[in-house]
Amino acid sequence: MENLDYNVLLYYCYSEIKDPETYREEHHLFCVENNILGRIIISSEGLNGTVSGLKEDCEKYMEYVKSDPRFAKTEFKIDEMDKHAFTKIHVRVKPEIVHSTLKHVNPNVRTGKHLEPEEFKALKDQEDVVILDVRSNYEHELGRFKNAITLDIDNFRDFPEKVNELEHLKGKKVLTYCTGGIKCEKASAYLLEQGFEDVYQLHGGIIKYGMEAGGEDFEGKCYVFDNRVAVDVNKVNPKVISKCHCCGEISDRMVNCANPVCNIHVPICEECGWKYEGACSDECKEHPEKRPYDGTGYYQKNTNGYNPYKGLYRKPDKEKIKSIIHE
């Protein structure tokens, strides 16, 4: 049997942080000292992260986050793995915890009604309901809810300009969803701001729906932002809906184009993977910078010389860092 000794944690929390830079340093240091790897964004509006570690280290990390009164309400989606889902730790300060161009929106003041997975499941097929996917193209092309409305957007920041295409839905119950719930907090709030009256969001997103409601009627795989790339959700009536970028055959095998200048992330079947040597087209196959293809289509960034303390202190205290490293 597989030894699933590691956890992957997906979480976010909208809560004011008055000094994000100071908290970033504290948070980064805790991760380094407790062998936590992943990507964490901190801003004045809260924090958002996906991290991995041994189960006992993840327990410590969750306790650390929730012990701060500002983040006591944080909910973690927890998955099991046989290894780390990341190779580095990055803790960064950014203007928003998810880039949305909706900085004025505060989900703690007004947002769509949260639906638990079983509530979402019970409501989604009713006649006066529409399901709205607020994720980007490459995400919903890999997997989405049956009958969901999708938007032609490359980034979530493009969501507001697409809302005018949804005017005809103002008399419906609009159920929004995304990977883990964070995008829906602002998307549903913005819909309310634009005059939609009956707006909901899937609490915990696709990931929680899969864990707690079996993933029924989610077709395809869910794109995730770690080394797993895509995860299965539906244990009830699974179905592959994505197609190979090269030949059009059904495939959910996600590949980064071997041409680093292109680097698009699309489904490419195994046959086309070898035919195009990991590239997405003949042009990319012939590119002089094309990376060697090993059959996976995943290109791990070079971690030689990686130092987890790099970037820990914005104003480096060299003696402090030396003492930590040599303890």
Coordinates of C-alpha atoms in Angstrom, one line a residue:
M1 CA 0.0 0.0 0.0
E2 CA 1.0 3.6 -0.7
N3 CA 2.4 5.4 2.4
L4 CA 0.4 8.7 2.4
D5 CA 2.5 10.4 5.1
Y6 CA 2.1 13.9 3.7
N7 CA -0.7 16.4 3.5
V8 CA -1.5 19.1 1.0
L9 CA -3.4 22.0 2.5
L10 CA -5.5 24.5 0.5
Y11 CA -6.9 27.5 2.4
Y12 CA -7.6 31.2 2.4
C13 CA -8.9 33.8 4.9
Y14 CA -10.1 37.3 4.4
S15 CA -9.0 39.2 7.5
E16 CA -7.2 42.6 7.8
I17 CA -3.5 42.4 8.2
K18 CA -2.2 45.9 9.2
D19 CA 1.5 45.1 8.6
P20 CA 1.7 42.4 5.9
E21 CA 5.5 42.6 5.5
T22 CA 6.2 41.9 9.2
Y23 CA 3.7 39.0 9.2
R24 CA 5.2 37.7 6.0
E25 CA 8.6 37.4 7.7
E26 CA 7.1 35.7 10.7
H27 CA 5.1 33.3 8.5
H28 CA 8.0 32.4 6.3
L29 CA 10.2 31.6 9.3
F30 CA 7.6 29.3 10.8
C31 CA 7.3 27.4 7.4
V32 CA 11.1 27.0 7.2
E33 CA 11.4 25.8 10.8
N34 CA 8.6 23.3 10.3
N35 CA 9.5 21.9 6.8
I36 CA 6.4 23.4 5.1
L37 CA 6.7 24.0 1.4
G38 CA 4.4 25.8 -1.0
R39 CA 3.1 29.1 -2.1
I40 CA 1.5 31.7 0.3
I41 CA 0.2 35.1 -0.5
I42 CA -0.2 37.7 2.2
S43 CA -1.9 41.1 1.7
S44 CA -3.6 43.7 3.8
E45 CA -6.9 41.8 3.1
G46 CA -5.8 38.4 4.3
L47 CA -3.8 35.3 3.3
N48 CA -4.1 32.5 0.7
G49 CA -2.0 29.4 0.4
T50 CA -1.4 25.9 -0.8
V51 CA 1.3 24.1 1.1
S52 CA 2.5 20.6 1.8
G53 CA 4.4 18.8 4.5
L54 CA 4.5 15.7 6.7
K55 CA 1.1 15.2 8.4
E56 CA 2.5 16.2 11.8
D57 CA 4.1 19.3 10.4
C58 CA 0.9 20.3 8.6
E59 CA -0.9 19.9 12.0
K60 CA 1.5 22.3 13.5
Y61 CA 1.0 24.7 10.6
M62 CA -2.8 24.7 10.9
E63 CA -2.5 25.2 14.6
Y64 CA -0.1 28.1 14.0
V65 CA -2.5 29.8 11.5
K66 CA -5.6 29.4 13.6
S67 CA -4.0 30.4 16.8
D68 CA -3.9 34.0 15.4
P69 CA -7.3 35.5 16.2
R70 CA -7.3 37.1 12.8
F71 CA -7.3 33.7 11.1
A72 CA -9.2 31.6 13.6
K73 CA -12.0 31.0 11.1
T74 CA -9.7 29.6 8.4
E75 CA -10.9 26.3 6.9
F76 CA -8.3 23.9 5.4
K77 CA -9.0 21.5 2.6
I78 CA -6.8 18.5 3.4
D79 CA -5.6 16.0 0.9
E80 CA -3.1 13.1 1.4
M81 CA 0.0 12.4 -0.6
D82 CA 3.1 10.2 -0.6
K83 CA 5.5 13.2 -0.9
H84 CA 5.7 17.0 -0.9
A85 CA 3.5 18.7 -3.5
F86 CA 6.1 21.5 -3.8
T87 CA 9.9 21.8 -3.8
K88 CA 10.2 25.3 -2.4
I89 CA 8.6 27.7 0.0
H90 CA 7.5 31.1 -1.2
V91 CA 5.7 33.6 1.0
R92 CA 5.0 36.9 -0.8
V93 CA 3.2 40.1 -0.1
K94 CA 0.8 41.2 -2.9
P95 CA -2.0 43.8 -3.2
E96 CA -4.7 41.1 -3.1
I97 CA -4.7 37.4 -2.1
V98 CA -6.2 36.6 -5.5
H99 CA -5.6 39.0 -8.3
S100 CA -9.0 40.3 -9.3
T101 CA -9.0 44.0 -10.0
L102 CA -11.8 44.1 -7.3
K103 CA -9.8 45.7 -4.5
H104 CA -12.8 47.6 -3.3
V105 CA -14.7 44.4 -2.6
N106 CA -14.7 43.2 1.0
P107 CA -16.2 39.7 1.2
N108 CA -16.5 40.1 5.0
V109 CA -19.0 42.9 4.4
R110 CA -21.1 41.4 1.6
T111 CA -20.8 38.3 -0.5
G112 CA -22.9 35.5 -2.0
K113 CA -24.6 33.1 0.3
H114 CA -22.3 30.1 1.2
L115 CA -23.6 26.7 0.2
E116 CA -22.1 23.6 1.8
P117 CA -21.4 20.8 -0.7
E118 CA -24.6 18.9 0.0
E119 CA -26.7 22.1 -0.2
F120 CA -25.0 22.9 -3.6
K121 CA -25.7 19.4 -4.8
A122 CA -29.4 19.6 -3.8
L123 CA -29.9 23.1 -5.5
K124 CA -27.8 22.9 -8.6
D125 CA -30.3 21.1 -10.9
Q126 CA -33.4 23.1 -10.0
E127 CA -35.1 24.9 -12.9
D128 CA -34.5 28.4 -11.7
V129 CA -30.8 27.8 -11.1
V130 CA -27.7 28.5 -13.2
I131 CA -24.2 27.3 -12.3
L132 CA -21.4 29.7 -13.0
D133 CA -17.7 28.8 -13.3
V134 CA -15.6 31.8 -12.4
R135 CA -12.3 30.2 -13.3
S136 CA -10.0 30.7 -16.3
N137 CA -10.2 28.9 -19.6
Y138 CA -7.4 26.3 -18.9
E139 CA -9.1 25.3 -15.7
H140 CA -12.7 24.8 -16.9
E141 CA -11.5 23.2 -20.1
L142 CA -10.0 20.4 -18.1
G143 CA -13.1 20.0 -15.8
R144 CA -16.3 21.7 -14.8
F145 CA -19.8 21.0 -13.5
K146 CA -22.3 19.5 -15.9
N147 CA -24.3 22.3 -17.6
A148 CA -22.1 25.0 -16.0
I149 CA -21.8 28.4 -17.7
T150 CA -18.1 29.2 -18.4
L151 CA -16.5 32.5 -19.3
D152 CA -13.9 33.1 -21.9
I153 CA -11.2 34.5 -19.6
D154 CA -7.5 33.9 -19.3
N155 CA -7.2 35.3 -15.8
F156 CA -9.6 36.0 -13.0
R157 CA -8.9 39.7 -13.3
D158 CA -10.9 39.6 -16.5
F159 CA -14.0 38.4 -14.7
P160 CA -15.6 41.9 -14.2
E161 CA -15.6 42.8 -17.9
K162 CA -17.5 39.6 -18.7
V163 CA -20.3 40.1 -16.2
N164 CA -22.3 42.2 -18.8
E165 CA -22.7 38.9 -20.8
L166 CA -24.7 37.5 -17.8
E167 CA -27.4 40.2 -17.7
H168 CA -30.0 37.7 -18.9
L169 CA -29.5 35.7 -15.7
K170 CA -30.5 38.3 -13.2
G171 CA -33.8 36.6 -12.6
K172 CA -32.1 33.3 -11.8
K173 CA -30.4 31.8 -8.7
V174 CA -26.7 32.1 -9.6
L175 CA -24.5 29.4 -8.1
T176 CA -20.8 30.3 -8.4
Y177 CA -17.9 27.9 -7.9
C178 CA -14.1 27.8 -8.2
T179 CA -11.3 25.5 -7.1
G180 CA -11.3 26.3 -3.3
G181 CA -13.8 29.1 -2.9
I182 CA -11.5 32.1 -2.8
K183 CA -12.4 33.5 -6.2
C184 CA -16.1 33.1 -5.5
E185 CA -15.9 35.4 -2.5
K186 CA -15.2 38.4 -4.7
A187 CA -17.0 37.1 -7.8
S188 CA -20.3 36.6 -6.0
A189 CA -19.9 40.0 -4.2
Y190 CA -19.3 41.7 -7.5
L191 CA -22.4 40.1 -9.0
L192 CA -24.5 41.4 -6.1
E193 CA -22.9 44.8 -6.7
Q194 CA -24.0 44.7 -10.3
G195 CA -27.6 44.0 -9.5
F196 CA -27.9 40.2 -9.3
E197 CA -30.1 39.5 -6.3
D198 CA -30.0 35.8 -5.7
V199 CA -26.3 34.8 -5.6
Y200 CA -24.6 31.8 -4.0
Q201 CA -21.2 30.3 -3.8
L202 CA -19.9 26.7 -3.3
H203 CA -18.2 26.9 0.1
G204 CA -14.8 25.3 -0.1
G205 CA -15.1 25.0 -3.9
I206 CA -14.7 22.0 -6.1
I207 CA -12.1 20.4 -3.8
K208 CA -14.5 20.3 -0.8
Y209 CA -17.4 19.2 -3.0
G210 CA -15.3 16.2 -4.0
M211 CA -14.4 15.4 -0.5
E212 CA -17.8 15.8 1.1
A213 CA -20.3 15.2 -1.6
G214 CA -18.6 12.6 -3.8
G215 CA -18.0 15.1 -6.7
E216 CA -21.2 14.0 -8.5
D217 CA -21.7 15.8 -11.8
F218 CA -18.3 17.4 -11.8
E219 CA -17.0 16.3 -15.2
G220 CA -13.3 16.0 -15.9
K221 CA -10.5 16.8 -13.5
C222 CA -9.8 19.8 -11.3
Y223 CA -6.8 21.9 -12.0
V224 CA -4.7 22.6 -8.9
F225 CA -1.7 24.9 -8.4
D226 CA 0.9 22.5 -7.2
N227 CA 3.0 19.6 -8.6
R228 CA -0.1 17.4 -8.9
V229 CA -1.4 19.7 -11.7
A230 CA -4.8 18.0 -11.8
V231 CA -6.8 15.9 -9.3
D232 CA -9.8 13.6 -9.6
V233 CA -13.0 14.9 -8.0
N234 CA -15.9 12.7 -9.0
K235 CA -16.3 9.3 -7.4
V236 CA -20.0 8.9 -8.5
N237 CA -20.2 9.5 -12.3
P238 CA -16.8 10.5 -13.5
K239 CA -16.3 11.5 -17.1
V240 CA -13.3 12.9 -19.2
I241 CA -14.3 16.0 -21.1
S242 CA -11.0 17.6 -22.1
K243 CA -9.5 17.0 -25.6
C244 CA -5.9 16.7 -26.8
H245 CA -4.7 20.1 -28.0
C246 CA -3.0 18.4 -30.9
C247 CA -5.3 15.7 -32.3
G248 CA -8.7 16.4 -30.6
E249 CA -9.0 13.0 -29.0
I250 CA -10.4 12.8 -25.5
S251 CA -7.5 13.2 -23.0
D252 CA -7.0 14.7 -19.5
R253 CA -3.3 14.4 -19.6
M254 CA -2.0 17.9 -18.8
V255 CA 1.3 18.9 -20.4
N256 CA 3.4 22.1 -20.4
C257 CA 4.6 22.8 -23.9
A258 CA 8.3 21.8 -24.2
N259 CA 9.0 25.2 -25.8
P260 CA 9.7 27.4 -22.7
V261 CA 8.8 30.5 -24.7
C262 CA 5.3 29.1 -25.3
N263 CA 4.9 27.0 -22.1
I264 CA 1.1 26.7 -22.4
H265 CA -0.5 24.1 -20.2
V266 CA -2.9 22.0 -22.2
P267 CA -4.2 18.4 -22.4
I268 CA -2.0 16.4 -24.8
C269 CA -2.5 12.7 -25.2
E270 CA 0.5 10.3 -24.8
E271 CA 0.7 9.5 -28.5
C272 CA 0.9 13.2 -29.5
G273 CA 3.2 13.9 -26.5
W274 CA 5.8 11.6 -28.1
K275 CA 5.0 12.7 -31.7
Y276 CA 5.6 16.4 -30.9
E277 CA 8.3 15.6 -28.3
G278 CA 6.3 17.4 -25.6
A279 CA 5.5 20.4 -27.7
C280 CA 2.1 21.7 -28.6
S281 CA 2.7 22.2 -32.3
D282 CA 5.2 21.7 -35.1
E283 CA 6.5 25.2 -34.6
C284 CA 7.2 24.6 -30.9
K285 CA 8.7 21.2 -31.7
E286 CA 11.3 22.9 -33.9
H287 CA 12.0 25.8 -31.4
P288 CA 15.8 26.0 -30.6
E289 CA 15.1 26.3 -26.9
K290 CA 12.8 23.3 -26.7
R291 CA 13.3 21.2 -23.5
P292 CA 14.0 17.5 -23.6
Y293 CA 10.8 15.5 -23.2
D294 CA 10.7 12.6 -20.7
G295 CA 7.1 11.5 -21.3
T296 CA 5.6 13.5 -18.5
G297 CA 5.4 17.1 -19.9
Y298 CA 6.3 18.4 -16.5
Y299 CA 9.4 20.5 -16.2
Q300 CA 10.7 21.0 -12.6
K301 CA 12.5 24.3 -12.1
N302 CA 16.1 23.9 -11.2
T303 CA 16.4 23.9 -7.4
N304 CA 20.2 23.7 -7.3
G305 CA 21.5 26.0 -4.6
Y306 CA 17.9 26.7 -3.4
N307 CA 18.1 28.4 0.0
P308 CA 14.8 28.5 1.9
Y309 CA 16.0 31.5 3.9
K310 CA 16.4 33.6 0.8
G311 CA 13.8 36.4 1.0
L312 CA 13.0 35.6 4.6
Y313 CA 14.0 39.1 5.8
R314 CA 13.2 42.1 3.7
K315 CA 16.1 44.0 5.4
P316 CA 18.6 41.1 5.9
D317 CA 20.1 40.7 9.3
K318 CA 23.1 38.8 8.2
E319 CA 24.2 37.7 11.7
K320 CA 20.7 36.5 12.5
I321 CA 20.5 34.5 9.3
K322 CA 24.0 33.0 9.9
S323 CA 23.0 31.9 13.4
I324 CA 19.8 30.2 12.2
I325 CA 21.6 28.4 9.4
H326 CA 24.4 27.1 11.6
E327 CA 22.3 26.1 14.6

